[in-house]
Structure formats: C-alpha cells, structure tokens
Amino acid sequence: MAPTSNGGILMVDDARLGSGAHTGDDPTARWLQAAKAGDASAFEQIMILHQRQVLSTSLRLLGDVKDAQDAAQEVFLRLYKYLNRFQDGRQFPPWLYRITVNVCRDLQRRRQKTTMLSFEDLRETGEAIEPASATDLEAEFSLAEKRSFVKEALRRLPAKERAAVVLRDIEGLSTREVAGILGSSEITVRSQVSSARLKMKLFLERRLKAKKRL
Amino acid sequence: MNCDSIQKLIALYSEGDLGAAQATTVETHLLSCAACQSFLNELEASQAMVKALAAETLDPASFDRVRQRVMEEVSRAQVAHTPWWRLPHSVLAGWSPAWAVGLALVLGLGFLLPWRFWREPAAPEPREHAVASGSPTHQQVAASPTPVSSAEAVQKPELRQLALRRKVLPRHRLALAAQGEPESIAAETEQPVEQGAVLGVETTPPADIVAEPLPPLLIKLMTDDPNIVIVWLVDLETQEK
C-alpha cells in the first residue's frame, strides 16, 4: 500500500512498519497516551527515550551536527503537531524514523546543501584506485579516521542510497522495515543498499591508499 | 554468473540480506573464486567500519539543546491554545506591567468618554405654558397626539424633541386645537412618517429661555520644558454651528 504524505508526515498504514507490538510494558505507549491528552512532560519523556534515534539518524543523513540538531528539533515539533495521527497499536520507532527521513530530506532541499561530491571525483583527482587488503583497512585507520572516512563516504552517496544504508547498516533495521520507512519496495532497498556498500568499500580503500602515500 | 554480477550479490550476502537460493549461488561461486572470496573479506572489513559508526556517542549537550528548544516551542503552543483564564498564575504574573497599563487605559477611557460627550439637557418648555401663550409654535406643541407632562418633558427632553418632529399640524387645525378639541385633531392628524421623509417644521426655543453659552474647552499641552505650555482654547459653540 502506497503511503500518503501530508506535510512531511506520512500517514502510516503499512504493515511493514510493524503493528501489534505494543504491550502494556512499553513505556513509550504510556507516554504517548498522556502526551496525546496534552501532557507536556509526557511528551518530554518521549523525547528523552527517542532523542538518540532521531539525532544520530539526522547526523548520518545530513553529515553536520548543527543541521542534525535543527532537523531533530523539527522532527519533534512535527511529532508534537501530528501526535494524534499516530495509531495506537503501531510501532512507534519506525514512525519516528519516517518523520526523521522526511525532515532531513526537506532540510536538504531547503538549504541546497546536498554534497555535490561523488565517488567519481576521486578518479579525477588522481587518487589511487587500487584496492587495499582487509588487514590494511583494520590496521592503518585509527578509530577517528575510520569514522571520518565513513562519514565522508556517506555524504558522497546519493540521498536515497544514503538513507537506505544508514537505516539498514547503522541503525540496524531490517530490509522490510527500511522499505516501510522509505515508502519503497524491499527489492529497491536491497538494490540501494548493495550499491551503497560497494561504493563505500571502494571509497574507504582509496582513502587508505591515499593515506599510505603520505 | 560472472564476478561483477556476483559481487553485487556478495554485498547483500555479507549482511544476510539474500534469500536461501541466492545465498547458495554465492557460496558455490565463492568456493571456486579466490578473487571474490578476497572481495568478500574486504567488504566485511569496510562494513565493520560503517557499522562502528553506530557506537559513536553524541554530545549530551546536543540532546539537551534540542530538547530545550522543542519544549520552549511546545510551551508556547500550549499557551497560545489555552484561554487566558486557564493560564497558570506564573504566566500572567510575567505580564503584570502590561496588565496594569491596560487596566489603567480602560478605566481612564471609561471615565473620560462619557464626560466628553455628555451634554446638559436644555430645560424644556412647560406644555401648559405653551398652550396659554397662544403662539403658533406653542399650539403645535399642544396638538401633540401624545401629551407629555412637563415633568416628563424635563426628564426626557430628547424624546419630546422626537415627538415634536414627527407630528406636524397644518395651520388650519391649529385653531381647533386652541378651541379645545385636541383629541379629534390628534386622531386626524396622526399620520405615519415614512423613513427618510423631510420634516418641515422645527420648534424654536421659547423667547424667555436663553441658552447659556458653553464655556470654551481648554486644552493644555505640556512639553518637556516646564516653562513651555501650549494652551489651546476651543469655542464649542462655534464648533457646533
């Protein structure tokens, strides 16, 4: 079933986003009930429970801390505005992921800050394209370097591939869940994820060779 | 299946994203292709780096900043949708200077406006005196179909003026009125006045009642310099004319 968009909030009526997973023990469900009744402190509790999800996903998708903070703020404000549209019995995190992806996409469009770099740019700059070995990747990169290179690789991905690989590989969602969040098919998500993984592998190997030259 | 095609599947195979049949195809190829086996190892290494990003901790201040900004907006939205009488005391207390100024303005205007537009009603002419005087103007008053006592006329001068404007007697009926047949005349002469009709005869004030001249309105404009005061006198009678 195709999702419908309304002001960046997709009306979730898609089984891929999960349903029936709420139990009486789910703290989010209880806070949601109270927040829908106008309890601001309950809404703040929802934020505390899910702020890492929203902020880290925004950071991976946008690549900038300040932009990610702006996006997270917008996500929670949209959540507050459309809280009553969330159907009880649905899983909350996928719904929140969907808002987050839409907000980040809108923010990128508004600010026109989509990175124009691509993986082909490395060839033009004459950087090495020989692949490095797996042991090289593990040994040569410090933790900070690894993170920096991965972030740069993410920025170079097309937006749809970036969203798919962030949700699948970094946030750890299933292909089915990612498809539900992005509003596409599982086949499309697999294709996007496969392409993104190959591009990122290539990029990281090139970065290693460039570092070795220095 | 060649190596290029199989590597696209390896990218999915490395994370368990393939179905059983495709996974078997990849595994069969890997057993016979050292290059693709090496490719798989490299891919797993790069995937480990990508996944490690999930362990990156974010600055707690970022969470606090976002949460604070959102809660400010939420509070603002709640105040905007709450009737003022349900607002918490703390919100209203913050506006106390504005409330005080607003209340003073309302009270001031409530006191000044009636004073500015109120007029002392002119003393009405006693009806009995008008009939006795025999002047045409006073006979018109006597012929009014709704006789008004002098006491009522004093209390309601405006109503009396309206009555005079609506009932205009022809001159040949005025004599009958003077002869003591006011009721029959009144019945004949009571004609509805259409809206917008021009009413001809106005009563003039009796000669023995002289209107007191209105005192001029004195307006003082105080400037920052205490030695400079601008005084403005307005002749209200001239204004009314």
Coordinates of C-alpha atoms in Angstrom, one line a residue:
Chain A
M1 CA 0.0 0.0 0.0
A2 CA 1.5 3.3 -1.0
P3 CA 1.9 5.8 1.8
T4 CA 0.4 9.2 1.6
S5 CA 2.4 12.3 2.5
N6 CA 0.9 15.2 4.5
G7 CA 3.3 17.9 5.4
G8 CA 6.2 15.6 5.8
I9 CA 4.2 13.2 8.0
L10 CA 3.5 10.0 6.2
M11 CA 0.2 8.6 7.2
V12 CA 1.3 5.2 8.3
D13 CA -0.9 2.4 7.1
D14 CA 1.7 0.0 6.1
A15 CA 2.2 -3.4 7.7
R16 CA 5.9 -3.2 7.0
L17 CA 6.2 -0.6 9.7
G18 CA 5.0 -3.1 12.2
S19 CA 1.9 -3.4 14.2
G20 CA 0.6 -5.0 17.3
A21 CA 4.0 -4.8 19.0
H22 CA 2.8 -2.6 21.8
T23 CA 2.4 -4.1 25.1
G24 CA 1.4 -2.7 28.4
D25 CA 5.0 -2.7 29.4
D26 CA 6.1 -0.3 26.6
P27 CA 6.9 3.0 28.3
T28 CA 6.5 4.9 25.0
A29 CA 2.9 3.7 24.6
R30 CA 2.1 5.1 28.1
W31 CA 3.8 8.4 27.5
L32 CA 2.1 8.6 24.1
Q33 CA -1.3 8.3 25.7
A34 CA -0.5 11.0 28.2
A35 CA 1.1 13.3 25.5
K36 CA -2.0 13.0 23.3
A37 CA -4.0 14.2 26.2
G38 CA -1.9 17.3 26.4
D39 CA 0.7 16.4 29.0
A40 CA 3.9 18.2 28.0
S41 CA 6.0 16.4 30.5
A42 CA 4.9 13.1 28.9
F43 CA 6.0 14.4 25.5
E44 CA 9.4 15.3 27.0
Q45 CA 9.7 11.8 28.2
I46 CA 9.1 10.5 24.7
M47 CA 11.8 12.9 23.5
I48 CA 14.2 11.5 26.1
L49 CA 13.5 8.0 25.1
H50 CA 14.0 8.5 21.4
Q51 CA 16.3 11.5 21.1
R52 CA 19.3 9.3 20.3
Q53 CA 17.5 7.7 17.4
V54 CA 16.4 11.0 15.9
L55 CA 19.6 12.9 16.4
S56 CA 22.0 10.2 15.3
T57 CA 20.0 9.4 12.2
S58 CA 19.8 13.0 11.3
L59 CA 23.5 13.3 11.8
R60 CA 24.2 10.4 9.5
L61 CA 21.8 11.7 6.8
L62 CA 22.9 15.3 7.0
G63 CA 26.6 15.0 8.0
D64 CA 26.6 18.1 10.1
V65 CA 25.9 18.4 13.8
K66 CA 24.2 21.8 13.6
D67 CA 22.0 20.7 10.8
A68 CA 21.2 17.5 12.7
Q69 CA 20.1 19.5 15.7
D70 CA 17.8 21.6 13.6
A71 CA 16.4 18.5 12.0
A72 CA 15.9 16.8 15.3
Q73 CA 14.0 19.9 16.6
E74 CA 11.8 19.9 13.5
V75 CA 11.2 16.2 13.9
F76 CA 10.0 16.5 17.5
L77 CA 7.9 19.6 16.7
R78 CA 6.2 17.7 13.8
L79 CA 5.7 14.8 16.2
Y80 CA 4.0 17.0 18.7
K81 CA 1.8 18.6 16.0
Y82 CA 0.7 15.3 14.5
L83 CA 0.8 13.1 17.6
N84 CA -2.9 12.4 17.4
R85 CA -2.4 10.8 14.0
F86 CA -0.3 8.1 15.4
Q87 CA -2.5 5.0 15.6
D88 CA -2.4 3.0 18.8
G89 CA -1.0 -0.5 18.3
R90 CA 1.6 0.5 15.8
Q91 CA 5.2 0.5 16.5
F92 CA 6.5 4.0 17.3
P93 CA 10.2 3.9 16.3
P94 CA 9.6 3.2 12.6
W95 CA 7.0 6.0 12.5
L96 CA 9.6 8.3 14.1
Y97 CA 12.3 7.2 11.6
R98 CA 9.9 8.0 8.8
I99 CA 9.4 11.6 10.1
T100 CA 13.2 11.9 10.5
V101 CA 14.0 10.8 7.0
N102 CA 11.3 13.2 5.6
V103 CA 12.5 16.1 7.7
C104 CA 16.2 15.6 6.7
R105 CA 15.2 15.3 3.0
D106 CA 13.2 18.6 3.3
L107 CA 16.0 20.3 5.1
Q108 CA 18.5 19.3 2.4
R109 CA 16.2 20.6 -0.3
R110 CA 15.7 23.9 1.5
R111 CA 19.3 24.6 2.2
Q112 CA 20.6 23.2 -1.0
K113 CA 23.4 21.7 1.0
T114 CA 23.4 18.3 -0.6
T115 CA 27.0 17.4 -1.1
M116 CA 27.8 17.5 -4.8
L117 CA 30.8 15.3 -4.3
S118 CA 30.7 11.8 -5.8
F119 CA 32.8 8.8 -5.8
E120 CA 33.9 9.6 -9.3
D121 CA 35.6 12.8 -8.1
L122 CA 38.4 10.7 -6.6
R123 CA 39.4 9.4 -10.0
E124 CA 39.6 13.0 -11.3
T125 CA 41.9 14.0 -8.5
G126 CA 44.3 11.2 -9.4
E127 CA 43.9 9.3 -6.2
A128 CA 44.8 5.7 -6.1
I129 CA 42.1 3.3 -7.1
E130 CA 44.0 0.1 -6.2
P131 CA 42.0 -1.8 -3.6
A132 CA 43.6 -2.4 -0.2
S133 CA 43.6 -5.6 1.7
A134 CA 41.2 -6.2 4.6
T135 CA 44.1 -6.3 7.0
D136 CA 45.2 -2.9 5.8
L137 CA 41.8 -1.4 6.5
E138 CA 41.8 -2.7 10.0
A139 CA 45.4 -1.8 10.8
E140 CA 46.0 1.5 9.2
F141 CA 43.0 3.5 10.3
S142 CA 42.6 5.0 13.7
L143 CA 39.1 5.0 15.1
A144 CA 38.6 8.7 14.5
E145 CA 39.9 8.3 11.0
K146 CA 37.6 5.5 10.3
R147 CA 34.6 7.4 11.4
S148 CA 35.7 10.5 9.5
F149 CA 36.1 8.4 6.3
V150 CA 32.8 6.7 6.7
K151 CA 31.0 10.0 7.2
E152 CA 32.6 11.3 4.1
A153 CA 31.6 8.2 2.2
L154 CA 28.1 8.6 3.4
R155 CA 28.0 12.3 2.2
R156 CA 29.1 11.2 -1.2
L157 CA 26.2 8.7 -1.6
P158 CA 23.0 9.7 -3.4
A159 CA 20.4 10.6 -0.9
K160 CA 18.2 7.5 -1.4
E161 CA 21.1 5.1 -1.1
R162 CA 22.4 7.0 2.0
A163 CA 19.0 6.8 3.7
A164 CA 18.8 3.1 2.9
V165 CA 22.3 2.2 4.1
V166 CA 22.0 4.4 7.2
L167 CA 18.8 2.7 8.3
R168 CA 19.9 -0.8 7.3
D169 CA 23.6 -0.9 8.4
I170 CA 24.0 1.8 11.0
E171 CA 20.5 1.8 12.6
G172 CA 20.3 -1.9 12.2
L173 CA 16.7 -2.1 10.8
S174 CA 15.6 -5.0 8.6
T175 CA 15.2 -4.6 4.9
R176 CA 11.4 -4.8 5.4
E177 CA 11.4 -2.0 7.9
V178 CA 13.6 0.2 5.8
A179 CA 11.3 -0.3 2.8
G180 CA 8.3 0.6 5.0
I181 CA 10.1 3.8 6.3
L182 CA 11.3 4.9 2.9
G183 CA 8.0 4.0 1.2
S184 CA 9.6 1.7 -1.4
S185 CA 9.8 -2.0 -2.1
E186 CA 12.2 -4.4 -0.5
I187 CA 13.8 -5.1 -3.9
T188 CA 14.5 -1.4 -4.3
V189 CA 16.0 -1.2 -0.9
R190 CA 18.3 -4.2 -1.5
S191 CA 19.5 -2.6 -4.7
Q192 CA 20.2 0.7 -3.0
V193 CA 21.9 -1.0 -0.1
S194 CA 24.1 -3.2 -2.3
S195 CA 25.1 -0.2 -4.4
A196 CA 25.9 1.9 -1.4
R197 CA 28.0 -0.9 0.3
L198 CA 30.1 -1.3 -2.9
K199 CA 30.7 2.4 -3.3
M200 CA 31.6 2.8 0.4
K201 CA 34.0 -0.1 0.2
L202 CA 35.7 1.4 -2.8
F203 CA 35.9 4.8 -1.2
L204 CA 37.4 3.6 2.1
E205 CA 40.0 1.6 0.2
R206 CA 41.0 4.6 -1.8
R207 CA 41.3 6.7 1.3
L208 CA 43.6 4.1 2.8
K209 CA 45.9 4.2 -0.3
A210 CA 46.0 8.0 -0.2
K211 CA 47.0 7.9 3.4
K212 CA 49.7 5.4 2.8
R213 CA 51.2 7.7 0.1
L214 CA 51.5 10.5 2.7
Chain B
M1 CA 27.3 -15.8 -13.4
N2 CA 30.4 -13.6 -13.7
C3 CA 32.3 -12.0 -10.9
D4 CA 30.8 -8.5 -11.4
S5 CA 27.3 -9.8 -11.1
I6 CA 28.2 -12.0 -8.1
Q7 CA 29.9 -9.1 -6.3
K8 CA 26.5 -7.2 -6.2
L9 CA 25.1 -10.2 -4.5
I10 CA 28.1 -10.5 -2.2
A11 CA 27.3 -7.0 -1.0
L12 CA 24.0 -8.4 0.2
Y13 CA 25.3 -11.8 1.2
S14 CA 27.8 -10.3 3.7
E15 CA 24.9 -8.9 5.8
G16 CA 22.5 -11.8 5.3
D17 CA 20.2 -9.9 3.0
L18 CA 19.8 -12.7 0.4
G19 CA 17.3 -15.5 0.2
A20 CA 18.3 -19.1 0.6
A21 CA 18.6 -19.8 -3.1
Q22 CA 20.7 -16.7 -3.9
A23 CA 22.9 -17.3 -0.9
T24 CA 23.6 -20.8 -2.1
T25 CA 24.6 -19.5 -5.5
V26 CA 27.0 -17.0 -3.9
E27 CA 28.5 -19.7 -1.7
T28 CA 29.0 -22.0 -4.6
H29 CA 30.8 -19.3 -6.6
L30 CA 33.0 -18.3 -3.6
L31 CA 34.3 -21.9 -3.3
S32 CA 35.7 -21.7 -6.8
C33 CA 36.8 -18.0 -7.0
A34 CA 39.6 -16.7 -4.8
A35 CA 39.1 -13.1 -6.1
C36 CA 35.5 -13.0 -5.0
Q37 CA 36.5 -14.6 -1.7
S38 CA 39.0 -11.8 -1.2
F39 CA 36.3 -9.3 -2.2
L40 CA 34.1 -10.6 0.5
N41 CA 36.7 -10.2 3.1
E42 CA 37.4 -6.6 2.1
L43 CA 33.7 -5.9 2.1
E44 CA 33.3 -7.3 5.6
A45 CA 36.1 -5.1 6.8
S46 CA 34.6 -1.9 5.3
Q47 CA 31.2 -2.9 6.6
A48 CA 32.7 -3.2 10.1
M49 CA 33.9 0.4 9.8
V50 CA 30.4 1.5 8.7
K51 CA 28.7 -0.3 11.5
A52 CA 31.1 1.1 14.0
L53 CA 29.6 4.4 13.4
A54 CA 26.6 3.3 15.4
A55 CA 28.7 3.1 18.5
E56 CA 29.7 6.7 18.2
T57 CA 28.4 8.6 21.2
L58 CA 26.9 12.0 20.6
D59 CA 27.5 15.0 22.8
P60 CA 24.8 15.0 25.6
A61 CA 24.7 18.8 25.2
S62 CA 23.2 18.3 21.7
F63 CA 20.3 16.3 23.2
D64 CA 19.7 18.9 25.9
R65 CA 19.8 21.8 23.4
V66 CA 17.3 20.1 21.1
R67 CA 15.0 19.1 23.9
Q68 CA 15.1 22.6 25.5
R69 CA 14.3 24.3 22.2
V70 CA 11.4 21.9 21.5
M71 CA 9.9 22.2 24.9
E72 CA 10.0 26.0 24.6
E73 CA 8.0 25.7 21.4
V74 CA 5.6 23.3 23.0
S75 CA 5.0 25.6 25.9
R76 CA 4.5 28.5 23.6
A77 CA 2.0 26.4 21.6
Q78 CA 0.1 25.3 24.7
V79 CA -0.1 28.9 25.9
A80 CA -1.4 30.0 22.5
H81 CA -4.2 27.5 22.6
T82 CA -5.2 28.0 26.3
P83 CA -7.8 30.5 27.3
W84 CA -6.3 33.3 29.4
W85 CA -8.4 32.4 32.4
R86 CA -6.8 29.0 32.5
L87 CA -3.3 30.2 32.1
P88 CA -1.1 29.4 35.1
H89 CA -0.5 32.3 37.5
S90 CA 3.1 32.4 36.7
V91 CA 2.4 33.2 33.0
L92 CA 0.1 36.0 33.9
A93 CA 2.4 37.3 36.6
G94 CA 5.1 37.9 34.0
W95 CA 2.7 40.3 32.2
S96 CA 1.8 42.3 35.3
P97 CA 3.1 45.6 33.9
A98 CA 1.2 45.2 30.7
W99 CA -2.0 44.2 32.6
A100 CA -1.6 47.3 34.9
V101 CA -1.2 49.6 31.9
G102 CA -4.1 48.1 30.0
L103 CA -6.4 48.3 33.0
A104 CA -5.5 51.9 33.6
L105 CA -6.2 52.7 30.0
V106 CA -9.6 51.0 30.1
L107 CA -10.6 52.8 33.3
G108 CA -9.3 56.1 32.0
L109 CA -11.3 55.9 28.8
G110 CA -14.4 54.7 30.6
F111 CA -14.3 57.8 32.8
L112 CA -13.3 60.3 30.1
L113 CA -15.5 59.4 27.2
P114 CA -18.9 60.0 29.0
W115 CA -17.5 63.3 30.3
R116 CA -16.5 64.4 26.8
F117 CA -19.8 63.6 25.1
W118 CA -22.3 64.3 27.8
R119 CA -24.5 67.4 27.3
E120 CA -26.6 69.1 30.0
P121 CA -30.1 68.8 28.5
A122 CA -31.8 72.2 27.9
A123 CA -34.7 72.9 30.2
P124 CA -37.9 72.0 28.2
E125 CA -40.7 74.4 27.8
P126 CA -43.7 73.6 30.1
R127 CA -46.6 72.4 27.9
E128 CA -49.3 74.3 29.8
H129 CA -47.4 77.5 29.4
A130 CA -47.1 76.8 25.7
V131 CA -50.9 76.5 25.2
A132 CA -51.6 79.6 27.2
S133 CA -49.2 81.7 25.3
G134 CA -51.1 81.2 22.0
S135 CA -48.2 81.4 19.7
P136 CA -48.3 79.1 16.7
T137 CA -45.3 77.3 17.8
H138 CA -46.7 76.5 21.2
Q139 CA -50.0 75.5 19.7
Q140 CA -48.2 72.8 17.7
V141 CA -46.9 71.5 21.0
A142 CA -50.4 71.5 22.4
A143 CA -51.7 69.5 19.4
S144 CA -49.3 66.6 20.0
P145 CA -51.2 63.3 20.0
T146 CA -49.2 62.0 22.8
P147 CA -49.5 64.6 25.5
V148 CA -46.4 64.8 27.7
S149 CA -46.5 66.3 31.1
S150 CA -44.0 68.9 31.8
A151 CA -42.3 66.8 34.4
E152 CA -41.7 64.0 31.9
A153 CA -40.6 66.5 29.4
V154 CA -37.9 67.7 31.7
Q155 CA -36.8 64.2 32.3
K156 CA -36.8 63.2 28.7
P157 CA -36.1 66.2 26.5
E158 CA -34.8 64.1 23.7
L159 CA -38.0 62.0 23.5
R160 CA -40.0 65.2 23.5
Q161 CA -38.0 66.6 20.6
L162 CA -38.6 63.4 18.6
A163 CA -42.3 63.7 19.2
L164 CA -42.4 67.3 18.0
R165 CA -40.5 66.3 14.9
R166 CA -42.9 63.5 14.0
K167 CA -46.2 65.4 14.4
V168 CA -46.7 68.5 12.3
L169 CA -50.0 70.1 12.2
P170 CA -51.4 72.1 9.3
R171 CA -52.2 75.6 10.2
H172 CA -56.0 75.3 9.9
R173 CA -56.0 72.7 12.6
L174 CA -54.1 74.8 15.0
A175 CA -57.1 77.0 15.6
L176 CA -59.2 73.9 16.5
A177 CA -56.6 72.9 18.9
A178 CA -56.8 76.2 20.6
Q179 CA -60.6 75.8 20.9
G180 CA -60.3 72.6 23.0
E181 CA -60.5 69.7 20.5
P182 CA -57.1 68.3 20.7
E183 CA -58.1 64.7 20.7
S184 CA -60.1 64.8 17.5
I185 CA -57.4 66.8 15.8
A186 CA -54.8 64.4 17.1
A187 CA -56.8 61.4 15.6
E188 CA -57.0 63.1 12.2
T189 CA -53.5 64.4 12.0
E190 CA -51.8 61.3 13.2
Q191 CA -50.1 60.2 10.0
P192 CA -47.3 57.7 9.8
V193 CA -44.0 59.3 8.9
E194 CA -42.1 57.4 6.3
Q195 CA -38.4 56.8 6.8
G196 CA -36.4 59.4 5.1
A197 CA -39.2 61.9 4.8
V198 CA -38.2 65.6 5.1
L199 CA -39.9 67.1 8.1
G200 CA -40.5 70.7 7.7
V201 CA -41.4 72.4 10.9
E202 CA -38.9 72.6 13.8
T203 CA -39.8 74.1 17.1
T204 CA -37.9 77.1 18.1
P205 CA -36.9 77.7 21.7
P206 CA -39.1 80.0 23.6
A207 CA -38.0 83.6 23.8
D208 CA -38.0 83.6 27.6
I209 CA -35.4 80.8 27.7
V210 CA -32.0 81.8 26.9
A211 CA -29.4 79.2 26.4
E212 CA -26.3 79.7 28.4
P213 CA -23.2 80.0 26.2
L214 CA -20.9 76.9 26.5
P215 CA -17.6 77.6 28.2
P216 CA -14.6 77.2 25.9
L217 CA -12.7 74.0 26.0
L218 CA -9.3 74.5 27.4
I219 CA -6.5 72.2 26.3
K220 CA -3.1 72.3 27.8
L221 CA -0.2 70.6 26.1
M222 CA 2.7 70.1 28.5
T223 CA 6.1 69.9 26.9
D224 CA 9.4 68.5 28.3
D225 CA 10.3 72.1 29.1
P226 CA 8.3 73.1 32.2
N227 CA 8.5 76.7 31.0
I228 CA 6.7 75.9 27.8
V229 CA 3.0 75.1 28.0
I230 CA 0.8 75.2 24.9
V231 CA -2.7 76.4 25.6
W232 CA -5.5 75.7 23.1
L233 CA -8.9 77.3 23.5
V234 CA -11.8 75.8 21.5
D235 CA -15.1 77.6 21.2
L236 CA -17.6 74.8 21.4
E237 CA -20.5 76.9 20.2
T238 CA -18.6 77.8 17.0
Q239 CA -17.7 74.2 16.6
E240 CA -21.4 73.1 16.9
K241 CA -22.5 75.7 14.4

